[in-house]
Each structure stands twice: as C-alpha cells, then as structure tokens.
Tab-separated table of N, CA and C in Angstrom:
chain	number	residue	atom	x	y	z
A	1	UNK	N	100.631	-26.996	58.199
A	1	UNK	CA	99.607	-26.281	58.711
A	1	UNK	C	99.467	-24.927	58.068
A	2	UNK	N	100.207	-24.460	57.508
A	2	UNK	CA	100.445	-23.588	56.378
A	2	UNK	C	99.003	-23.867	55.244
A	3	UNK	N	99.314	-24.846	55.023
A	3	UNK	CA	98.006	-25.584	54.258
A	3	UNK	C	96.733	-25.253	54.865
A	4	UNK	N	96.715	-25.498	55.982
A	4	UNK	CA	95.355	-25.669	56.853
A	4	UNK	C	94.913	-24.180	57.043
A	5	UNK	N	95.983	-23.418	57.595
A	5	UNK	CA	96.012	-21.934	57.829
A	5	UNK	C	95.172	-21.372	56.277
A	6	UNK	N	95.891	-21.591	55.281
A	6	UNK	CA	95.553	-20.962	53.904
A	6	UNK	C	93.806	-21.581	53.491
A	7	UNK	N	94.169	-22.961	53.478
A	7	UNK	CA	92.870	-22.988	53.480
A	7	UNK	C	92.126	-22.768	54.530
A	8	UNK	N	91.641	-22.431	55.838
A	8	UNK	CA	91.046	-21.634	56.284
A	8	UNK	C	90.445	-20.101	56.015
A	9	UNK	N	91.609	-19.661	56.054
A	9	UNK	CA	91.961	-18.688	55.293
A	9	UNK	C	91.219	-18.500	54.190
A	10	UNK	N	91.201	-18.962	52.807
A	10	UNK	CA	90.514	-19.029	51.953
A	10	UNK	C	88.802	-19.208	52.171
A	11	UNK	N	88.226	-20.220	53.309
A	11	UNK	CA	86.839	-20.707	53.762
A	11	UNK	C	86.518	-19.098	54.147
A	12	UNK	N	87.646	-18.427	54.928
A	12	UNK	CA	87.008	-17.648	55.486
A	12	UNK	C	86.342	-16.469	54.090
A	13	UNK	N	87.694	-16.384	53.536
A	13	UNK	CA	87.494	-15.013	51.947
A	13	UNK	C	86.162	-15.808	51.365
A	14	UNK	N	85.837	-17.177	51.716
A	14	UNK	CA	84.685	-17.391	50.593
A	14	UNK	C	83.847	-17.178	51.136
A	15	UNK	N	83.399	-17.337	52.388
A	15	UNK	CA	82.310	-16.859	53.454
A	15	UNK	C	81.956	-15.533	53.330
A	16	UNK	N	82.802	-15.127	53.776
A	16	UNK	CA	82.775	-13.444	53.548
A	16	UNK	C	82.503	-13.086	52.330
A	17	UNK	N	82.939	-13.379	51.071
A	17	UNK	CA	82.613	-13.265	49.676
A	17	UNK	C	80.495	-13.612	49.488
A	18	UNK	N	80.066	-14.812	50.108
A	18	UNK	CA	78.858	-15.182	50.211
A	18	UNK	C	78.200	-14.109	51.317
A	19	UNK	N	78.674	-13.577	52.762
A	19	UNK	CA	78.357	-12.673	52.767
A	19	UNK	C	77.795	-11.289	52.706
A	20	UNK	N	79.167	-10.835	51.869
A	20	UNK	CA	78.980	-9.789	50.882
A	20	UNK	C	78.025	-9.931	50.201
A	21	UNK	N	77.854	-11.049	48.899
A	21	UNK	CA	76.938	-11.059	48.203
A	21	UNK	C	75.311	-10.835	49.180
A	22	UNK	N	75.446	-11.629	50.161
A	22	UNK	CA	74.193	-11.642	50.822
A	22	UNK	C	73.898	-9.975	51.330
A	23	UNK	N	74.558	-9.357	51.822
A	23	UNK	CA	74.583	-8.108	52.611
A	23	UNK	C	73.974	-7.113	51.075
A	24	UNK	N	74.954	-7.383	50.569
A	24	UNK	CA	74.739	-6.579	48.675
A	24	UNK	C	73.368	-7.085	48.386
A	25	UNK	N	73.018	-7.915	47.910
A	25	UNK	CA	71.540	-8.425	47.783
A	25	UNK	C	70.817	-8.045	48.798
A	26	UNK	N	70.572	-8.109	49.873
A	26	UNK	CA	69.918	-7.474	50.583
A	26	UNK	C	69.908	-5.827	50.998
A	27	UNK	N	70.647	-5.247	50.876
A	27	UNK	CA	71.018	-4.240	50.331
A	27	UNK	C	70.012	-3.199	49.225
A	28	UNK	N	70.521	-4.057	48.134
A	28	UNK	CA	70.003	-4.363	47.035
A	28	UNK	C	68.472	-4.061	46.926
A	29	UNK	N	67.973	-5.196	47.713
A	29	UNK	CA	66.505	-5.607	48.077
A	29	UNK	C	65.902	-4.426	49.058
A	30	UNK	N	66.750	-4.072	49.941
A	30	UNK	CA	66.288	-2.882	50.666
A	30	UNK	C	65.712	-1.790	50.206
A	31	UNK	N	66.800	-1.409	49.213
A	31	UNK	CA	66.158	-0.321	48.310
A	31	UNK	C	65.781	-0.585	47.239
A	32	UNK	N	65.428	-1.489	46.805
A	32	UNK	CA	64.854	-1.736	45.381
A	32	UNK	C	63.294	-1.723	45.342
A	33	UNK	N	62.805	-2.372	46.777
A	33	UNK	CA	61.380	-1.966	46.974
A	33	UNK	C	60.726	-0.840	46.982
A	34	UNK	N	61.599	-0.470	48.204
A	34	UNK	CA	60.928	1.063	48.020
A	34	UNK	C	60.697	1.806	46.983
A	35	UNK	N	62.019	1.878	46.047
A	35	UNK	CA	62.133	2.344	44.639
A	35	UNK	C	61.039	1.909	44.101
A	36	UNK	N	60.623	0.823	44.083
A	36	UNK	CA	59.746	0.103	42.572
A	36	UNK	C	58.636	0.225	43.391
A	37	UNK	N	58.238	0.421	44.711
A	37	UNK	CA	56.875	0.652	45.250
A	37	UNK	C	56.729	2.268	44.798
A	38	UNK	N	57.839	3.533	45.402
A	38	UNK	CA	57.890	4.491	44.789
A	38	UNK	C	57.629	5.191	43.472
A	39	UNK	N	58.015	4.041	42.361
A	39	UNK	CA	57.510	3.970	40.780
A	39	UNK	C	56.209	3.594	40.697
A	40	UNK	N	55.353	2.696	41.517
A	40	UNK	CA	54.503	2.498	41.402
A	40	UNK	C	53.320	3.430	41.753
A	41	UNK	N	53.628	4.594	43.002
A	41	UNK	CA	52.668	5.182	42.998
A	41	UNK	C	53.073	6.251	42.352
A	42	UNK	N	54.379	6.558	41.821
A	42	UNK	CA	53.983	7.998	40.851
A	42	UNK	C	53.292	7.314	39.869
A	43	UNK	N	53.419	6.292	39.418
A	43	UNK	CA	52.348	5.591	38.038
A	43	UNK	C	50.993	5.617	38.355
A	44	UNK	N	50.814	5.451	39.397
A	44	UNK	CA	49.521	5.426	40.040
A	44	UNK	C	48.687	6.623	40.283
A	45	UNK	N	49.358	7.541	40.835
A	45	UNK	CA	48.859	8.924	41.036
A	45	UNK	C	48.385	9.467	39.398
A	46	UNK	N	50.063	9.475	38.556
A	46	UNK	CA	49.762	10.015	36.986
A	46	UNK	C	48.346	9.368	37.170
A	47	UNK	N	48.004	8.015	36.756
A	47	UNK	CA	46.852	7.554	35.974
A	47	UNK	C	45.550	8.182	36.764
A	48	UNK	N	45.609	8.302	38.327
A	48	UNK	CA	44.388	9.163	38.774
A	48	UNK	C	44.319	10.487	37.925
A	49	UNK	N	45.434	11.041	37.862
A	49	UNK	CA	45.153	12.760	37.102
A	49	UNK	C	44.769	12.507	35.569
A	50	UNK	N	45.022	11.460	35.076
A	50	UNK	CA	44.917	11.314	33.819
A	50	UNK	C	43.237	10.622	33.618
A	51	UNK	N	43.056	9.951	34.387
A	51	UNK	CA	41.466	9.452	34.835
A	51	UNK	C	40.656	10.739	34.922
A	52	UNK	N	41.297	11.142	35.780
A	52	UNK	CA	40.102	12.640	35.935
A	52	UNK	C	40.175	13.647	34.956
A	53	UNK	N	41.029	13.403	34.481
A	53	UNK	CA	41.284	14.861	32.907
A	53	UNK	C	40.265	14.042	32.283
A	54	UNK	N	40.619	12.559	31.919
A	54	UNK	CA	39.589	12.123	30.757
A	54	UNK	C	38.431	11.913	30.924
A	55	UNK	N	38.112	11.885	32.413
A	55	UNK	CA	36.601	11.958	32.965
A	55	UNK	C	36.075	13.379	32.734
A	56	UNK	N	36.698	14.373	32.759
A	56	UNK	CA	36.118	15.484	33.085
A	56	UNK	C	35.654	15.764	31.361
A	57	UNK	N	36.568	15.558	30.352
A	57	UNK	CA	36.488	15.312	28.669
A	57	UNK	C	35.187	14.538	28.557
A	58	UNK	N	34.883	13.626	28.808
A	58	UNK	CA	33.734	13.007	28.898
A	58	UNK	C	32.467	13.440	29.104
A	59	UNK	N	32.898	14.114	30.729
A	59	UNK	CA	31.757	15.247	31.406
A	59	UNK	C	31.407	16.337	30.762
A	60	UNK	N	32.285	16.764	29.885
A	60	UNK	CA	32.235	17.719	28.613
A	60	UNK	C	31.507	17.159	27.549
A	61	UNK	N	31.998	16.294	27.145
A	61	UNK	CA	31.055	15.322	25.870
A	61	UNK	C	29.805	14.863	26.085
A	62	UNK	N	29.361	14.533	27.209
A	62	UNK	CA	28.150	13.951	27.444
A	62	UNK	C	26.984	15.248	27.979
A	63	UNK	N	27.301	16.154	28.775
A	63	UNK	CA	26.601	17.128	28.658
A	63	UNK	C	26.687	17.435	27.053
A	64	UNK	N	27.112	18.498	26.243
A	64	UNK	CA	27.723	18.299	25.133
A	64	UNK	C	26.024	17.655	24.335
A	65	UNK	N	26.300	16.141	24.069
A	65	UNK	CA	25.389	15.519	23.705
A	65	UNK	C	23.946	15.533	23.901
A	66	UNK	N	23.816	15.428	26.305
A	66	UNK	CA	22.446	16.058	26.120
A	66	UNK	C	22.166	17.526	25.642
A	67	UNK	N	22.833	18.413	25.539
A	67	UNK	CA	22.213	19.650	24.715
A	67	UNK	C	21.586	19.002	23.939
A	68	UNK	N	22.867	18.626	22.449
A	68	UNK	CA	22.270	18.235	21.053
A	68	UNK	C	20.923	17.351	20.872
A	69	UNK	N	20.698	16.402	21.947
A	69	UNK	CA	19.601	15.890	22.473
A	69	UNK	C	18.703	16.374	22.782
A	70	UNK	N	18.468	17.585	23.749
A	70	UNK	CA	17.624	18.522	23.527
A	70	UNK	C	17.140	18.926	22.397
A	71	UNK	N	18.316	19.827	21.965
A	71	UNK	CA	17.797	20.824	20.906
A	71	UNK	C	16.716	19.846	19.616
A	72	UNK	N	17.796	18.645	19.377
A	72	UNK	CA	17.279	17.477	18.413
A	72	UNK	C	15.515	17.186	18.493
A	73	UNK	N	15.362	17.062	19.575
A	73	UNK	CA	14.289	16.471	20.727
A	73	UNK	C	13.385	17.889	20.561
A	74	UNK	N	13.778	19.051	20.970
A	74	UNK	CA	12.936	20.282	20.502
A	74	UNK	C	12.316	20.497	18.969
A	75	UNK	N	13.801	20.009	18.389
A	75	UNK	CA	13.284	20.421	16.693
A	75	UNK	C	12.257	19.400	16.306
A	76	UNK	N	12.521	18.536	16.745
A	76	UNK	CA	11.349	17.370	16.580
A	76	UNK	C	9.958	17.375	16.905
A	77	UNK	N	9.868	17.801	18.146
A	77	UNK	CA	8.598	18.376	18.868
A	77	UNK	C	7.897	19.687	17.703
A	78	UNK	N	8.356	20.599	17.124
A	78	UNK	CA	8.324	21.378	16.043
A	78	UNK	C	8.138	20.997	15.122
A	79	UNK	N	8.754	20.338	14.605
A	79	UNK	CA	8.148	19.682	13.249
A	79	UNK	C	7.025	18.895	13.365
A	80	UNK	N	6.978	18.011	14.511
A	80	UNK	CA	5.476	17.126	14.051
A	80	UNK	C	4.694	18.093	14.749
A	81	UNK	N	4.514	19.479	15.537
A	81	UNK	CA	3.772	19.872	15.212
A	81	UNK	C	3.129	21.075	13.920
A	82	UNK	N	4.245	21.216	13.527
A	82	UNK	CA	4.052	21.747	11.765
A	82	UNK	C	3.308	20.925	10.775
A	83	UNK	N	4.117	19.428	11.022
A	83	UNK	CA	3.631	18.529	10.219
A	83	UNK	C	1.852	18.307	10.481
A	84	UNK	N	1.384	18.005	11.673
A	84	UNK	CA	0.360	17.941	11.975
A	84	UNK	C	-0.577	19.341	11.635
A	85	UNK	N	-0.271	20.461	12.340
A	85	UNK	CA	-1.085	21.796	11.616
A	85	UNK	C	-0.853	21.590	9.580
A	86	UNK	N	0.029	21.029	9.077
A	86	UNK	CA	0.000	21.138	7.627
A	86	UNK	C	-0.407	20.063	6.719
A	87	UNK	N	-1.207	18.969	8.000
A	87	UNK	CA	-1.942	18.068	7.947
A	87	UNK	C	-3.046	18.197	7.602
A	88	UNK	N	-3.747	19.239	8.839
A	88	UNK	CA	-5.172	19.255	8.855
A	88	UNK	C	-5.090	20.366	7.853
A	89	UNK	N	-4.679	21.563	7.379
A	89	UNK	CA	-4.723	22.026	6.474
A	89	UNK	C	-4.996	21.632	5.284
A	90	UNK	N	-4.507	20.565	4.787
A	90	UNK	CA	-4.183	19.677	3.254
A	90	UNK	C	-5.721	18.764	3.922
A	91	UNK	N	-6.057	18.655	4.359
A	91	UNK	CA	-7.216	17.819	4.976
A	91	UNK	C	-8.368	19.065	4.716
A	92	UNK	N	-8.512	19.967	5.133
A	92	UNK	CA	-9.251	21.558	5.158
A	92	UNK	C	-9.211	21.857	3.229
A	93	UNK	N	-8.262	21.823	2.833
A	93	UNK	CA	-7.901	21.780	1.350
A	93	UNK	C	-8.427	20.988	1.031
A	94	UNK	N	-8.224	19.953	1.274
A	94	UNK	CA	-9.250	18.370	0.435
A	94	UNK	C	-10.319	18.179	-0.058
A	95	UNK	N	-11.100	18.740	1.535
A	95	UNK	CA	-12.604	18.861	1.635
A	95	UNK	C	-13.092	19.627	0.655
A	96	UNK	N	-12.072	21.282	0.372
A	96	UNK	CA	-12.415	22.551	-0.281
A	96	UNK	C	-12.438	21.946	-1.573
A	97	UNK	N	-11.512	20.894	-2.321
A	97	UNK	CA	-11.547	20.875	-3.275
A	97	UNK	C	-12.298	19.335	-3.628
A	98	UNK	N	-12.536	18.925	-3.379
A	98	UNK	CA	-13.701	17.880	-3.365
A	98	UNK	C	-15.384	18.697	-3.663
A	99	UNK	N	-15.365	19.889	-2.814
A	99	UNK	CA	-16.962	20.536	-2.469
A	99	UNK	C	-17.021	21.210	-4.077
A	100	UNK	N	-15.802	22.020	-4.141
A	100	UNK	CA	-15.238	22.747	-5.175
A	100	UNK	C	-15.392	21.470	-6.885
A	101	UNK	N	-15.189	20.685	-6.806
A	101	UNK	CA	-15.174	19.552	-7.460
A	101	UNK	C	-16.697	19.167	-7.796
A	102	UNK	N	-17.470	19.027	-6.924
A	102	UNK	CA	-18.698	18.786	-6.910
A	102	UNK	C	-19.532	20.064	-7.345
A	103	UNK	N	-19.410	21.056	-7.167
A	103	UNK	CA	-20.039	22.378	-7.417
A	103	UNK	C	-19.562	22.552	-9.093
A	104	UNK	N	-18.810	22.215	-9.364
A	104	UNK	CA	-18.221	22.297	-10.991
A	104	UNK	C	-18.934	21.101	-11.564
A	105	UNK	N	-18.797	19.588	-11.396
A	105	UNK	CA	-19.922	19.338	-11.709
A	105	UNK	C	-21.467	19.896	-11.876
A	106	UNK	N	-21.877	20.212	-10.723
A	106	UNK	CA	-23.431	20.657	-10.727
A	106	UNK	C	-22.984	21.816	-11.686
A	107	UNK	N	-22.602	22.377	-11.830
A	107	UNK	CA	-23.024	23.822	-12.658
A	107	UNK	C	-22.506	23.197	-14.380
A	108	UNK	N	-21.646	22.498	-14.381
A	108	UNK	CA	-21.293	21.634	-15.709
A	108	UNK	C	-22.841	21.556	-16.238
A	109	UNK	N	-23.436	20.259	-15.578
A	109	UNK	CA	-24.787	19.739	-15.959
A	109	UNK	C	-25.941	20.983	-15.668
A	110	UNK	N	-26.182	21.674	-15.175
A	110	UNK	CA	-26.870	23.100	-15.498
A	110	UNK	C	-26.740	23.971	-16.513
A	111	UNK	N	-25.245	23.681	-16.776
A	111	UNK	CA	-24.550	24.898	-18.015
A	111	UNK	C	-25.053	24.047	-19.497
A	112	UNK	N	-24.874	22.935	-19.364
A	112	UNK	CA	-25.320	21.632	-20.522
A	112	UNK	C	-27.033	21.684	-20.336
A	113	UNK	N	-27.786	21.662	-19.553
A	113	UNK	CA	-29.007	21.753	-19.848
A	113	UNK	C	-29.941	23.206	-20.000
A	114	UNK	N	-28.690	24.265	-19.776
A	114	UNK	CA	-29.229	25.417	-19.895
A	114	UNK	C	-28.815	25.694	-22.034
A	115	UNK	N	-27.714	25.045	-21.899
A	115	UNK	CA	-27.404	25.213	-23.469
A	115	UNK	C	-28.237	24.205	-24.602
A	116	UNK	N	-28.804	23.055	-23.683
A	116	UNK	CA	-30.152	22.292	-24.367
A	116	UNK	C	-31.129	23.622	-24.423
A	117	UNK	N	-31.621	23.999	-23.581
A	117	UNK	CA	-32.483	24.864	-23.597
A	117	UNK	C	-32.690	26.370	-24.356
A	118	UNK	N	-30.887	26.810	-24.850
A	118	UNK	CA	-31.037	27.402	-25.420
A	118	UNK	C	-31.043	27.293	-26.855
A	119	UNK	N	-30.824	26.158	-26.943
A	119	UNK	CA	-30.828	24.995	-28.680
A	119	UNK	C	-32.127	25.102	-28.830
A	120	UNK	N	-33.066	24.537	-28.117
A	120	UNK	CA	-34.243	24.301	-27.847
A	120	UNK	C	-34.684	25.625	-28.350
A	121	UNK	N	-34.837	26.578	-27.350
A	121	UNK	CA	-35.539	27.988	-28.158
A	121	UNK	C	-34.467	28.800	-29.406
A	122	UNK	N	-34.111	28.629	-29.405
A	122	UNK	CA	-32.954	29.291	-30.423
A	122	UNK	C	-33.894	28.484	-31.453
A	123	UNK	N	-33.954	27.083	-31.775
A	123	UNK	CA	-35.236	26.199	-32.611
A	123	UNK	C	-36.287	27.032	-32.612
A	124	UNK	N	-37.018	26.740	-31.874
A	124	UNK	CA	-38.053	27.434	-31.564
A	124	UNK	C	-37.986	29.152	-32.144
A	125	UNK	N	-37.574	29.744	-32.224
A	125	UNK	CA	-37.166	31.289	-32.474
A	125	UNK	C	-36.854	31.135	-33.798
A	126	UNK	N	-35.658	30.347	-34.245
A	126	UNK	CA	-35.909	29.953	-36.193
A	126	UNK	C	-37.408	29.791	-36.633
A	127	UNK	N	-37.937	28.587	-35.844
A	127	UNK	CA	-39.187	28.668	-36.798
A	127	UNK	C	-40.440	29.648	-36.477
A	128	UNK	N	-40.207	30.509	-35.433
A	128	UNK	CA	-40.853	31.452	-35.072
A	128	UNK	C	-41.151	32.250	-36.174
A	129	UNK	N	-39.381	32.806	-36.418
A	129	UNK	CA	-39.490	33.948	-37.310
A	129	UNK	C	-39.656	33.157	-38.664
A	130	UNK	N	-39.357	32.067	-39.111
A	130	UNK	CA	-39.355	31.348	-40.561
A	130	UNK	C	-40.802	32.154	-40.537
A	131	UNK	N	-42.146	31.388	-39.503
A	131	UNK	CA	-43.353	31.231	-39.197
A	131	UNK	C	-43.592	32.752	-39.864
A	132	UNK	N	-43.446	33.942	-39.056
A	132	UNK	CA	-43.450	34.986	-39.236
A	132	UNK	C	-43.039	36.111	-40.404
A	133	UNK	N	-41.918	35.274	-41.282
A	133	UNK	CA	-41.631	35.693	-42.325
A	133	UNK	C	-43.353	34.954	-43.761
A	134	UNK	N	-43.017	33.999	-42.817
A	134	UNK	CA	-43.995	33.384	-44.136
A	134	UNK	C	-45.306	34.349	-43.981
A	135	UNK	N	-45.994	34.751	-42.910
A	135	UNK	CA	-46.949	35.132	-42.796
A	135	UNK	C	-47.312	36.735	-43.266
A	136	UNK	N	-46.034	37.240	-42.784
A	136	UNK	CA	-45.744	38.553	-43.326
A	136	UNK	C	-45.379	38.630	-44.794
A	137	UNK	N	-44.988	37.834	-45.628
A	137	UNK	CA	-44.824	37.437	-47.051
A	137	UNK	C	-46.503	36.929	-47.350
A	138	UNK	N	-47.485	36.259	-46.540
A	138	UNK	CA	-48.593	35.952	-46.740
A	138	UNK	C	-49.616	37.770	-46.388
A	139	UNK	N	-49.356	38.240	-45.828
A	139	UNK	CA	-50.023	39.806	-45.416
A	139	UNK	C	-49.864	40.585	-46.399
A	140	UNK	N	-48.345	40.676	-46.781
A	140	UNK	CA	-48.074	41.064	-47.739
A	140	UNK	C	-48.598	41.270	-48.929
A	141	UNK	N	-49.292	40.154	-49.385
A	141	UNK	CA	-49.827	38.822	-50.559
A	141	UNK	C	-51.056	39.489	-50.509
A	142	UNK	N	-51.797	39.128	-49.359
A	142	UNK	CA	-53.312	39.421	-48.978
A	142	UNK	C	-53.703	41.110	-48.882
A	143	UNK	N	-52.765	41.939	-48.558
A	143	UNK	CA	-52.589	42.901	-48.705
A	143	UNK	C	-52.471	43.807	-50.083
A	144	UNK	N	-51.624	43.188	-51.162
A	144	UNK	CA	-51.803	43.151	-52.316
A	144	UNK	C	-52.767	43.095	-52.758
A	145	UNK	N	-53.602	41.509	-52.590
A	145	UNK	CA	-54.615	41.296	-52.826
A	145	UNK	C	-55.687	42.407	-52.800
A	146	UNK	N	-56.134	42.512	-51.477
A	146	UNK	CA	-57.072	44.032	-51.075
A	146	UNK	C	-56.780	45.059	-51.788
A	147	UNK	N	-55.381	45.858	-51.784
A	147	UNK	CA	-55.227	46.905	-52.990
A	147	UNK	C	-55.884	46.605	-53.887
A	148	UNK	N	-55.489	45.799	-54.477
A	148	UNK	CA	-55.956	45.410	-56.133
A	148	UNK	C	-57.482	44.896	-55.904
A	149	UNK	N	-58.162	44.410	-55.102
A	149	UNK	CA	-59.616	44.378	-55.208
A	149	UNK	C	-60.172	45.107	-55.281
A	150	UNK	N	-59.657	46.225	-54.032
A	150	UNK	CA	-60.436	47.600	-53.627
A	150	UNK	C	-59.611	48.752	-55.145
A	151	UNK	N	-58.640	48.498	-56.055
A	151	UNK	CA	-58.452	49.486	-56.873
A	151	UNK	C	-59.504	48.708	-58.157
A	152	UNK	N	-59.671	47.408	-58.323
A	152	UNK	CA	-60.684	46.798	-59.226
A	152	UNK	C	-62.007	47.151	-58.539
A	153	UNK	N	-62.301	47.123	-57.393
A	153	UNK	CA	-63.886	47.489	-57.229
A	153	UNK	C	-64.135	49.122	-56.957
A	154	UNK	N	-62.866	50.218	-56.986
A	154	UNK	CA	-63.083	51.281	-57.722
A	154	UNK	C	-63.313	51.645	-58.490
A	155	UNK	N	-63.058	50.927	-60.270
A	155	UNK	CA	-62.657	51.095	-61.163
A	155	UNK	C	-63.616	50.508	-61.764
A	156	UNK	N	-64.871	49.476	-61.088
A	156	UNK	CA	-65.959	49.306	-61.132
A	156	UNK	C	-66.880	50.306	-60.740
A	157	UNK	N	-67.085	50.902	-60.189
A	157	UNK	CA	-67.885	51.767	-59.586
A	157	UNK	C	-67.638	52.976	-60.695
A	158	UNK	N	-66.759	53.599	-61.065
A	158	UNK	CA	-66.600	54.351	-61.352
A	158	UNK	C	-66.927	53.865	-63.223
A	159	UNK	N	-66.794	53.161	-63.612
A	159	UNK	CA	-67.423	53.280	-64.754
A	159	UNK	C	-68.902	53.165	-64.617
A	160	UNK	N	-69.529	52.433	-62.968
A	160	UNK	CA	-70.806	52.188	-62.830
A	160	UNK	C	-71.213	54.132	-62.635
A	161	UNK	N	-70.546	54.600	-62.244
A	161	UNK	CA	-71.165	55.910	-62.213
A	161	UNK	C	-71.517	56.466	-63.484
A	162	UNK	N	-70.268	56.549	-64.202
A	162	UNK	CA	-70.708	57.025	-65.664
A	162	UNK	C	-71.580	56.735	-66.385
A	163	UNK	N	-72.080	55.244	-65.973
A	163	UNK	CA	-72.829	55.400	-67.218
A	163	UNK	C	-74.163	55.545	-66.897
C-alpha cells in the first residue's frame, strides 16, 4: 500500500501540476487581455492624433489649393478679358488698315491718271512751244522780209525822188 499511497500521491502532484498549469494560464489569460486590449487602445488613440494631424495637413493643403484656384481662376478672368479688349482692337486695326488699303489704291489710280495727264500736256506744251518756235522763226522771217521790202521800197522812192 506503499505503492498505492505513492501512487496516489503522485495522481495527486499531477493534478495539482494540471492545476497549476490551469490557475497559470488563466492567470496568464487574466492579464493578458487587459494588456493587449490596453495596447490596443494606446494604438488606437495614437492613430486618432495621427488622423487629425494628417487631416488638419490636408485642411492646410486644400484650402492652400482653393487660393491657387482662385488666384488661377482670377488670372484667367484677366486675360480673356485682355485677350478680348486686344481682340477688338486688332479688329479696329483691320478695318483701319483695309480703309487705309483702299484709300492708297484710290489715290494710286488718281496719281497714275494725274501723271497720264501730265504726259498728256507736257505733249501738248512740246508741241506748243515746237509750234511757237516755228512761228517765231516764221515772224522772224516775215519780219525780215518787211525790213527788206520797206528798206527796198525806200530805196525806190528815193531814187524816184531824184530823178
């Protein structure tokens, strides 16, 4: 019974050994939750503060953007209306030089029929004076002529006197 005693004995150290383990594991388990629930919300909390830092970075960036959006959006509004006033201008110009275009024509063909016209009498004025030279070379002539008639029908007379 020594036997029986020991092994009892022994059932009991292994019981108690399973026990233990159980008490230890649970134990174990007691605080291991809390712990790892505990890890979980400092992880949890960090990522809220870290959410809101990078939200607020964002809230920075995206205002941020609508400015540049604005301003973008302003400069734009500015230019097409530059573009448009430097529109109708070059349009105002167009007209000027189109009218301008046409007026150089007309005075072209005026300046060309005023320079016919002065071909024309400039002609006319050569044979004017040709005309006029000849005639005055003919007066001249006829003029001669008369001298010398009127010094021959002196020169008649005058011997008609003498004798």
């Amino acid at each position: 019974t020594v036997d029986s005693h020991t092994e009892t004995f022994s059932n009991h150290v292994s019981i108690l050994k399973v026990r233990y383990k159980l008490t230890m594991a649970s134990n174990i388990s007691a605080w291991l939750v809390p712990l790892l629930l505990a890890v979980g919300c400092v992880a949890l909390v960090g990522n809220i503060f870290h959410a809101r830092k990078v939200n607020k970075s964002l809230m920075v960036d995206i205002e941020q953007g609508q400015a540049d959006l604005q301003v973008a959006s302003d400069n734009s509004q500015d230019c097409t209306k530059k573009m448009a006033a430097n529109a109708a201008d070059a349009t105002a110009k167009d007209q000027q030089v189109a009218t301008l275009t046409a007026n150089v024509a007309t005075l072209t063909e005026e300046k060309i029929k005023i320079q016919e016209q002065v071909t024309h009498l400039t002609a006319q004025l050569e044979e004017a004076n040709a005309a006029k030279i000849a005639l005055q070379a003919e007066k001249d002539k006829l003029a001669a002529d008369l001298k010398a008639a009127q010094a021959k029908k002196e020169e008649e007379k005058k011997p008609a006197k003498a004798a």
